[in-house]
Amino acid sequence: MEFIGQLILVLLMTTLLGQVFARFNWPPVIGQLLSGILLGPALLGWIHPNETMTLFSDIGVIMLMFLAGMESDLDLLKKYFKISFTVATVGVILPILFIGGASLLFGMQFLEALFIGIVFAATSVSISVEVLRATGKLQTKAGTAILGAAVVDDILAVIVLSLFTTFSHEGGKSGLTNNFFLNLLFEALYFVFVWLVYKFIAPKFMQLAEKINVSYSVVIASLILSLGMAYIAELVGLSAVVGAFFGGLAIRQTKQEAEVNSSVSAIGYSVFIPTFFVNIGLSMTFASIGQDFLFVVVMTVLGVLSKYWAGKYSSEIFGLKPLEGSIVGAGMVSRGEVALIVAQIGIAHHLFPKDIYSSLILVIILTTVLSPIMLNHYIRKDEAQN
């Protein structure tokens, strides 16, 4: 019953702060994070990290990545493949080089620095999409370039994360056997399995579920599929979020996608996903923020510039005007929930120093807040010129 009381506090606080942030056109996810900071050891100390909260958080991150997979439009990607692939690829490489290199200068070990770069290679454009939709720019060339690049970016981030945890002994992932190369083979076979699920298994499985005379049988089947893929991914030495993401991709191209998206979103965003963000906030302290001030400033600047430059100059190669390029660049700056997930995986597997965790989360928050501000600025400039 103690956890029930904590859950009431979590849901109440995340709803209230989420609404406050939404009213100012800021990401509600920041309000959910701040709920954890406010309720946790950093400030009030009413809730402390515990096993049940972590369990709900783990389910939340799997649901979040499953929904991210379902929102990845592969048809859009095919239509704007060249510009999307270029923007996303450069947008993954530059943060790893810039932020990874800066991390080395701050005294990190090579693998730690590399992983911090990977944290900031991720992009979350959900906030950018809301800004583009509100300003009528979603269907423009810049808007579609951002959406297409986001699909590639998510896939690349998942693959890079998979490769890192495979080759890094720090990840604590031993796989099915003690033989590294055999584990590598199993992980390669997993991606063959992903293709089979996407192409053949998911459509047939969902059709079969539709014939079962049980309430929400389609939704249950989708959860079985995504949780199963997450479980097998973890079993072979990858991250569960990898399996959940590809499970979402597989469900997206089925006829039952709309029903699944609606129901899983309701389940996830009402309980489990807010708990995930609160749990991140519960892990934060401000003990080292003062001494990490320079680290936060440098990483924020590099985090913004690496994605902005990647989006702007990569898209201009394909004929976008400078201001349109700036819109693409600004739209790619936000790290949001994807970076938070990667950071959470990193701290759970000791992939970077624990004492900079709070600072990293702060940098992710800053880039997420700055992105819509920059995007609005360039959209207004573009409208003024036209």
Tab-separated table of C-alpha atoms in Angstrom:
chain	number	residue	atom	x	y	z
A	1	MET	CA	0.000	0.000	0.000
A	2	GLU	CA	2.979	2.298	0.477
A	3	PHE	CA	3.676	2.087	-3.253
A	4	ILE	CA	0.003	2.832	-4.041
A	5	GLY	CA	0.381	6.073	-2.076
A	6	GLN	CA	3.573	6.879	-3.978
A	7	LEU	CA	1.864	6.144	-7.299
A	8	ILE	CA	-0.991	8.527	-6.427
A	9	LEU	CA	1.575	11.257	-5.739
A	10	VAL	CA	3.430	10.488	-8.975
A	11	LEU	CA	0.317	10.563	-11.170
A	12	LEU	CA	-1.023	13.713	-9.516
A	13	MET	CA	2.270	15.602	-9.765
A	14	THR	CA	3.074	14.522	-13.341
A	15	THR	CA	-0.406	15.523	-14.512
A	16	LEU	CA	-0.270	18.954	-12.862
A	17	LEU	CA	3.272	19.826	-13.940
A	18	GLY	CA	2.711	18.343	-17.397
A	19	GLN	CA	-0.280	20.655	-17.818
A	20	VAL	CA	1.705	23.687	-16.636
A	21	PHE	CA	4.456	23.000	-19.166
A	22	ALA	CA	1.964	22.288	-21.964
A	23	ARG	CA	0.294	25.676	-21.336
A	24	PHE	CA	3.633	27.384	-22.064
A	25	ASN	CA	4.173	25.191	-25.155
A	26	TRP	CA	7.021	23.364	-23.437
A	27	PRO	CA	7.378	19.577	-23.473
A	28	PRO	CA	5.143	17.943	-20.792
A	29	VAL	CA	7.886	15.316	-20.382
A	30	ILE	CA	10.045	17.985	-18.682
A	31	GLY	CA	7.265	18.458	-16.121
A	32	GLN	CA	7.240	14.696	-15.503
A	33	LEU	CA	11.010	14.702	-14.968
A	34	LEU	CA	10.759	17.637	-12.597
A	35	SER	CA	8.065	15.726	-10.667
A	36	GLY	CA	10.656	13.058	-9.868
A	37	ILE	CA	13.213	15.685	-8.853
A	38	LEU	CA	10.647	17.456	-6.658
A	39	LEU	CA	9.290	14.314	-4.978
A	40	GLY	CA	12.647	12.529	-4.748
A	41	PRO	CA	15.822	12.802	-2.638
A	42	ALA	CA	16.992	15.918	-4.511
A	43	LEU	CA	14.265	18.113	-2.915
A	44	LEU	CA	11.298	16.901	-0.802
A	45	GLY	CA	12.482	13.313	-0.249
A	46	TRP	CA	8.928	11.923	-0.157
A	47	ILE	CA	9.732	9.101	-2.604
A	48	HIS	CA	12.981	7.174	-2.940
A	49	PRO	CA	13.988	4.776	-5.730
A	50	ASN	CA	12.618	1.296	-5.012
A	51	GLU	CA	12.125	-2.050	-6.761
A	52	THR	CA	8.434	-1.558	-7.603
A	53	MET	CA	9.030	1.922	-9.031
A	54	THR	CA	11.913	0.510	-11.093
A	55	LEU	CA	9.702	-2.332	-12.357
A	56	PHE	CA	6.993	0.126	-13.475
A	57	SER	CA	9.737	2.268	-15.020
A	58	ASP	CA	11.150	-0.692	-16.984
A	59	ILE	CA	7.701	-1.508	-18.368
A	60	GLY	CA	7.267	2.187	-19.192
A	61	VAL	CA	10.474	2.413	-21.233
A	62	ILE	CA	9.546	-0.727	-23.199
A	63	MET	CA	6.104	0.748	-23.961
A	64	LEU	CA	7.657	4.081	-24.898
A	65	MET	CA	10.034	2.493	-27.398
A	66	PHE	CA	7.243	0.268	-28.734
A	67	LEU	CA	5.155	3.394	-29.414
A	68	ALA	CA	8.209	5.126	-30.935
A	69	GLY	CA	8.510	2.214	-33.362
A	70	MET	CA	4.812	2.523	-34.212
A	71	GLU	CA	5.263	6.224	-34.992
A	72	SER	CA	8.161	5.581	-37.393
A	73	ASP	CA	6.701	6.040	-40.877
A	74	LEU	CA	8.779	3.890	-43.252
A	75	ASP	CA	6.749	5.062	-46.272
A	76	LEU	CA	7.767	8.645	-45.532
A	77	LEU	CA	11.329	7.433	-45.150
A	78	LYS	CA	11.248	5.806	-48.591
A	79	LYS	CA	9.871	8.981	-50.178
A	80	TYR	CA	12.547	11.266	-48.708
A	81	PHE	CA	15.224	8.657	-48.167
A	82	LYS	CA	18.295	10.551	-49.413
A	83	ILE	CA	17.766	13.765	-47.453
A	84	SER	CA	16.436	11.902	-44.379
A	85	PHE	CA	19.317	9.417	-44.338
A	86	THR	CA	21.936	12.156	-44.805
A	87	VAL	CA	20.509	14.459	-42.123
A	88	ALA	CA	20.133	11.589	-39.636
A	89	THR	CA	23.531	10.000	-40.324
A	90	VAL	CA	25.448	13.263	-39.997
A	91	GLY	CA	23.251	14.029	-36.971
A	92	VAL	CA	24.458	10.831	-35.295
A	93	ILE	CA	28.135	11.190	-36.258
A	94	LEU	CA	28.649	14.840	-35.219
A	95	PRO	CA	27.373	14.517	-31.602
A	96	ILE	CA	29.491	11.378	-31.104
A	97	LEU	CA	32.572	13.237	-32.401
A	98	PHE	CA	31.909	16.590	-30.687
A	99	ILE	CA	30.507	15.420	-27.366
A	100	GLY	CA	32.578	12.247	-27.196
A	101	GLY	CA	35.720	14.302	-27.857
A	102	ALA	CA	34.757	16.908	-25.244
A	103	SER	CA	34.092	14.131	-22.723
A	104	LEU	CA	37.670	12.898	-23.205
A	105	LEU	CA	38.899	16.403	-22.377
A	106	PHE	CA	36.828	16.265	-19.170
A	107	GLY	CA	38.772	13.158	-18.122
A	108	MET	CA	36.431	10.366	-19.204
A	109	GLN	CA	37.742	6.999	-20.346
A	110	PHE	CA	37.375	6.282	-24.073
A	111	LEU	CA	34.346	3.952	-23.739
A	112	GLU	CA	32.664	6.336	-21.283
A	113	ALA	CA	33.214	9.274	-23.653
A	114	LEU	CA	31.918	7.246	-26.592
A	115	PHE	CA	28.756	6.295	-24.730
A	116	ILE	CA	28.079	9.914	-23.697
A	117	GLY	CA	28.365	10.804	-27.390
A	118	ILE	CA	25.829	8.074	-28.170
A	119	VAL	CA	23.423	9.524	-25.573
A	120	PHE	CA	23.373	12.810	-27.517
A	121	ALA	CA	23.227	11.129	-30.932
A	122	ALA	CA	19.536	10.426	-30.326
A	123	THR	CA	16.800	12.830	-31.451
A	124	SER	CA	13.218	13.203	-30.280
A	125	VAL	CA	11.130	15.264	-32.696
A	126	SER	CA	7.742	14.863	-30.981
A	127	ILE	CA	8.013	18.437	-29.678
A	128	SER	CA	9.192	19.732	-33.059
A	129	VAL	CA	6.235	18.013	-34.726
A	130	GLU	CA	3.830	19.867	-32.420
A	131	VAL	CA	5.475	23.217	-33.313
A	132	LEU	CA	5.424	22.401	-37.042
A	133	ARG	CA	1.789	21.297	-36.871
A	134	ALA	CA	0.738	24.446	-34.994
A	135	THR	CA	2.473	26.702	-37.549
A	136	GLY	CA	1.254	24.782	-40.605
A	137	LYS	CA	4.788	23.720	-41.591
A	138	LEU	CA	4.441	19.976	-41.057
A	139	GLN	CA	3.733	19.174	-44.719
A	140	THR	CA	6.511	21.412	-46.101
A	141	LYS	CA	9.785	20.014	-47.433
A	142	ALA	CA	11.545	21.016	-44.190
A	143	GLY	CA	8.825	19.356	-42.091
A	144	THR	CA	8.932	16.094	-44.021
A	145	ALA	CA	12.754	16.126	-43.929
A	146	ILE	CA	12.593	16.344	-40.112
A	147	LEU	CA	10.039	13.512	-39.889
A	148	GLY	CA	11.982	11.266	-42.259
A	149	ALA	CA	15.279	11.984	-40.520
A	150	ALA	CA	13.674	11.176	-37.165
A	151	VAL	CA	12.780	7.683	-38.394
A	152	VAL	CA	16.362	7.034	-39.572
A	153	ASP	CA	17.773	8.664	-36.440
A	154	ASP	CA	15.786	6.359	-34.133
A	155	ILE	CA	16.851	3.257	-36.086
A	156	LEU	CA	20.507	4.362	-36.166
A	157	ALA	CA	20.464	5.204	-32.440
A	158	VAL	CA	19.058	1.752	-31.637
A	159	ILE	CA	21.667	0.031	-33.846
A	160	VAL	CA	24.566	2.076	-32.417
A	161	LEU	CA	23.360	1.327	-28.882
A	162	SER	CA	23.145	-2.379	-29.761
A	163	LEU	CA	26.662	-2.404	-31.188
A	164	PHE	CA	28.069	-0.557	-28.199
A	165	THR	CA	26.553	-2.894	-25.625
A	166	THR	CA	27.707	-5.855	-27.720
A	167	PHE	CA	31.343	-4.798	-28.029
A	168	SER	CA	31.676	-3.100	-24.635
A	169	HIS	CA	32.495	-5.397	-21.741
A	170	GLU	CA	31.326	-2.570	-19.468
A	171	GLY	CA	27.738	-3.221	-20.538
A	172	GLY	CA	27.551	-6.321	-18.383
A	173	LYS	CA	25.768	-8.214	-21.153
A	174	SER	CA	27.119	-11.738	-21.480
A	175	GLY	CA	24.481	-12.985	-23.945
A	176	LEU	CA	23.488	-16.619	-24.247
A	177	THR	CA	27.011	-18.040	-23.971
A	178	ASN	CA	30.453	-17.063	-22.694
A	179	ASN	CA	31.807	-17.019	-26.262
A	180	PHE	CA	31.881	-13.454	-27.632
A	181	PHE	CA	31.738	-14.435	-31.311
A	182	LEU	CA	28.944	-16.932	-30.742
A	183	ASN	CA	26.975	-14.222	-28.957
A	184	LEU	CA	27.633	-11.928	-31.918
A	185	LEU	CA	26.166	-14.591	-34.218
A	186	PHE	CA	23.047	-14.886	-32.039
A	187	GLU	CA	22.615	-11.097	-32.150
A	188	ALA	CA	22.962	-11.110	-35.940
A	189	LEU	CA	20.362	-13.887	-36.101
A	190	TYR	CA	18.103	-11.743	-33.914
A	191	PHE	CA	17.962	-9.107	-36.659
A	192	VAL	CA	17.037	-11.839	-39.156
A	193	PHE	CA	14.266	-12.757	-36.718
A	194	VAL	CA	13.192	-9.070	-36.614
A	195	TRP	CA	12.867	-9.059	-40.413
A	196	LEU	CA	10.780	-12.259	-40.337
A	197	VAL	CA	8.500	-10.769	-37.665
A	198	TYR	CA	8.107	-7.549	-39.661
A	199	LYS	CA	7.467	-9.268	-42.986
A	200	PHE	CA	5.494	-12.397	-42.105
A	201	ILE	CA	4.858	-13.145	-38.421
A	202	ALA	CA	3.295	-9.865	-37.197
A	203	PRO	CA	0.600	-9.550	-39.917
A	204	LYS	CA	-0.470	-13.226	-39.513
A	205	PHE	CA	-0.300	-13.068	-35.713
A	206	MET	CA	-2.485	-9.942	-35.566
A	207	GLN	CA	-5.011	-11.418	-38.028
A	208	LEU	CA	-5.269	-14.496	-35.833
A	209	ALA	CA	-5.730	-12.333	-32.721
A	210	GLU	CA	-8.604	-10.498	-34.420
A	211	LYS	CA	-10.513	-13.781	-34.717
A	212	ILE	CA	-10.260	-14.548	-30.994
A	213	ASN	CA	-13.462	-13.665	-29.167
A	214	VAL	CA	-11.785	-11.975	-26.193
A	215	SER	CA	-11.942	-8.293	-25.297
A	216	TYR	CA	-8.883	-6.380	-26.535
A	217	SER	CA	-7.400	-9.558	-28.040
A	218	VAL	CA	-5.596	-7.483	-30.691
A	219	VAL	CA	-4.005	-5.248	-28.060
A	220	ILE	CA	-3.003	-8.253	-25.946
A	221	ALA	CA	-1.443	-9.890	-29.008
A	222	SER	CA	0.564	-6.731	-29.792
A	223	LEU	CA	1.872	-6.613	-26.218
A	224	ILE	CA	2.808	-10.302	-26.365
A	225	LEU	CA	4.714	-9.620	-29.588
A	226	SER	CA	6.536	-6.503	-28.366
A	227	LEU	CA	7.322	-7.865	-24.899
A	228	GLY	CA	8.453	-11.127	-26.474
A	229	MET	CA	10.801	-9.304	-28.852
A	230	ALA	CA	12.107	-7.216	-25.952
A	231	TYR	CA	12.684	-10.356	-23.871
A	232	ILE	CA	14.527	-12.179	-26.664
A	233	ALA	CA	16.649	-9.083	-27.398
A	234	GLU	CA	17.765	-8.960	-23.767
A	235	LEU	CA	18.334	-12.722	-23.800
A	236	VAL	CA	20.776	-12.604	-26.742
A	237	GLY	CA	22.736	-9.702	-25.250
A	238	LEU	CA	21.023	-6.668	-26.788
A	239	SER	CA	18.884	-4.146	-24.929
A	240	ALA	CA	15.173	-4.795	-24.362
A	241	VAL	CA	14.393	-1.368	-25.859
A	242	VAL	CA	15.832	-2.590	-29.185
A	243	GLY	CA	13.280	-5.413	-29.332
A	244	ALA	CA	10.430	-3.145	-28.238
A	245	PHE	CA	11.256	-0.575	-30.940
A	246	PHE	CA	11.325	-3.153	-33.742
A	247	GLY	CA	8.149	-4.698	-32.330
A	248	GLY	CA	6.474	-1.307	-32.808
A	249	LEU	CA	7.798	-1.094	-36.380
A	250	ALA	CA	6.325	-4.531	-37.107
A	251	ILE	CA	2.886	-3.656	-35.690
A	252	ARG	CA	2.757	-0.323	-37.545
A	253	GLN	CA	2.400	-1.989	-40.940
A	254	THR	CA	-0.536	-4.197	-39.824
A	255	LYS	CA	-4.212	-3.326	-40.287
A	256	GLN	CA	-4.693	-3.272	-36.520
A	257	GLU	CA	-2.138	-0.474	-35.966
A	258	ALA	CA	-4.647	2.271	-35.081
A	259	GLU	CA	-6.428	0.201	-32.413
A	260	VAL	CA	-3.130	-0.928	-30.889
A	261	ASN	CA	-1.666	2.594	-30.883
A	262	SER	CA	-4.720	4.045	-29.169
A	263	SER	CA	-4.942	1.354	-26.475
A	264	VAL	CA	-1.221	0.992	-25.710
A	265	SER	CA	-0.848	4.796	-25.578
A	266	ALA	CA	-3.667	4.903	-23.017
A	267	ILE	CA	-2.042	2.193	-20.887
A	268	GLY	CA	1.476	3.583	-21.234
A	269	TYR	CA	0.906	7.311	-20.866
A	270	SER	CA	-1.568	6.968	-17.995
A	271	VAL	CA	0.716	4.992	-15.641
A	272	PHE	CA	3.936	3.382	-16.818
A	273	ILE	CA	5.579	6.073	-19.002
A	274	PRO	CA	5.157	8.905	-16.439
A	275	THR	CA	6.663	6.536	-13.846
A	276	PHE	CA	9.683	6.047	-16.119
A	277	PHE	CA	10.363	9.793	-16.290
A	278	VAL	CA	9.717	10.245	-12.571
A	279	ASN	CA	12.132	7.411	-11.805
A	280	ILE	CA	14.848	9.286	-13.726
A	281	GLY	CA	14.129	12.363	-11.607
A	282	LEU	CA	14.300	10.261	-8.432
A	283	SER	CA	17.856	9.249	-9.372
A	284	MET	CA	19.026	12.859	-9.633
A	285	THR	CA	20.865	14.888	-7.040
A	286	PHE	CA	22.318	18.376	-7.220
A	287	ALA	CA	25.407	17.618	-5.154
A	288	SER	CA	27.807	17.917	-8.094
A	289	ILE	CA	25.935	20.371	-10.346
A	290	GLY	CA	28.011	23.314	-9.110
A	291	GLN	CA	31.349	21.697	-9.854
A	292	ASP	CA	29.980	20.350	-13.179
A	293	PHE	CA	28.772	23.785	-14.329
A	294	LEU	CA	31.389	24.056	-17.106
A	295	PHE	CA	30.595	20.486	-18.213
A	296	VAL	CA	26.862	21.337	-18.468
A	297	VAL	CA	27.520	24.540	-20.454
A	298	VAL	CA	29.976	22.925	-22.887
A	299	MET	CA	27.806	19.852	-23.461
A	300	THR	CA	24.676	21.964	-23.990
A	301	VAL	CA	26.409	24.174	-26.566
A	302	LEU	CA	27.905	21.181	-28.378
A	303	GLY	CA	24.610	19.276	-28.102
A	304	VAL	CA	22.749	22.131	-29.817
A	305	LEU	CA	25.375	22.932	-32.454
A	306	SER	CA	26.094	19.326	-33.475
A	307	LYS	CA	22.460	18.566	-34.336
A	308	TYR	CA	21.724	22.047	-35.712
A	309	TRP	CA	24.698	22.079	-38.074
A	310	ALA	CA	24.046	18.479	-39.133
A	311	GLY	CA	20.421	19.236	-39.992
A	312	LYS	CA	21.020	22.626	-41.590
A	313	TYR	CA	23.963	21.911	-43.865
A	314	SER	CA	22.986	18.340	-44.748
A	315	SER	CA	19.525	19.439	-45.895
A	316	GLU	CA	20.894	22.403	-47.874
A	317	ILE	CA	22.864	19.924	-50.005
A	318	PHE	CA	19.489	18.701	-51.287
A	319	GLY	CA	18.267	22.139	-52.359
A	320	LEU	CA	16.640	23.536	-49.219
A	321	LYS	CA	17.012	27.291	-48.740
A	322	PRO	CA	19.193	28.492	-45.808
A	323	LEU	CA	16.181	29.317	-43.610
A	324	GLU	CA	14.542	25.978	-44.454
A	325	GLY	CA	17.843	24.319	-43.514
A	326	SER	CA	17.806	26.210	-40.215
A	327	ILE	CA	14.265	24.913	-39.544
A	328	VAL	CA	15.459	21.340	-40.133
A	329	GLY	CA	18.499	21.914	-37.906
A	330	ALA	CA	16.446	23.420	-35.073
A	331	GLY	CA	13.887	20.620	-35.363
A	332	MET	CA	16.581	17.981	-34.818
A	333	VAL	CA	18.112	19.565	-31.684
A	334	SER	CA	15.685	18.091	-29.128
A	335	ARG	CA	16.981	14.936	-27.395
A	336	GLY	CA	13.887	14.259	-25.284
A	337	GLU	CA	12.808	10.808	-24.195
A	338	VAL	CA	15.127	8.854	-26.534
A	339	ALA	CA	18.263	10.333	-24.955
A	340	LEU	CA	16.779	9.814	-21.483
A	341	ILE	CA	16.252	6.129	-22.275
A	342	VAL	CA	19.839	5.720	-23.503
A	343	ALA	CA	21.178	7.561	-20.429
A	344	GLN	CA	19.095	5.327	-18.149
A	345	ILE	CA	20.538	2.216	-19.822
A	346	GLY	CA	24.020	3.696	-19.401
A	347	ILE	CA	23.709	4.353	-15.691
A	348	ALA	CA	22.119	0.931	-15.095
A	349	HIS	CA	25.099	-0.799	-16.732
A	350	HIS	CA	27.811	1.549	-15.382
A	351	LEU	CA	28.743	2.836	-18.843
A	352	PHE	CA	29.690	6.312	-17.561
A	353	PRO	CA	30.585	7.863	-14.165
A	354	LYS	CA	27.598	7.992	-11.831
A	355	ASP	CA	28.516	11.445	-10.517
A	356	ILE	CA	27.787	13.123	-13.887
A	357	TYR	CA	24.377	11.472	-14.369
A	358	SER	CA	22.410	14.450	-13.024
A	359	SER	CA	24.426	16.818	-15.213
A	360	LEU	CA	23.736	14.714	-18.307
A	361	ILE	CA	19.997	14.721	-17.581
A	362	LEU	CA	20.139	18.519	-17.167
A	363	VAL	CA	21.832	18.880	-20.579
A	364	ILE	CA	19.154	16.664	-22.175
A	365	ILE	CA	16.452	18.852	-20.588
A	366	LEU	CA	18.129	22.055	-21.824
A	367	THR	CA	18.434	20.830	-25.430
A	368	THR	CA	14.811	19.661	-25.325
A	369	VAL	CA	13.595	23.078	-24.112
A	370	LEU	CA	15.820	25.069	-26.509
A	371	SER	CA	14.710	23.167	-29.623
A	372	PRO	CA	11.111	24.516	-29.894
A	373	ILE	CA	12.353	28.037	-29.068
A	374	MET	CA	14.883	27.879	-31.933
A	375	LEU	CA	12.324	26.282	-34.254
A	376	ASN	CA	9.731	29.005	-33.613
A	377	HIS	CA	12.391	31.668	-34.238
A	378	TYR	CA	13.389	30.308	-37.661
A	379	ILE	CA	9.783	29.653	-38.709
A	380	ARG	CA	8.898	33.283	-37.924
A	381	LYS	CA	11.928	34.484	-39.910
A	382	ASP	CA	10.931	32.281	-42.840
A	383	GLU	CA	7.351	33.585	-42.761
A	384	ALA	CA	8.604	37.185	-42.607
A	385	GLN	CA	10.594	36.650	-45.807
A	386	ASN	CA	7.711	35.002	-47.727
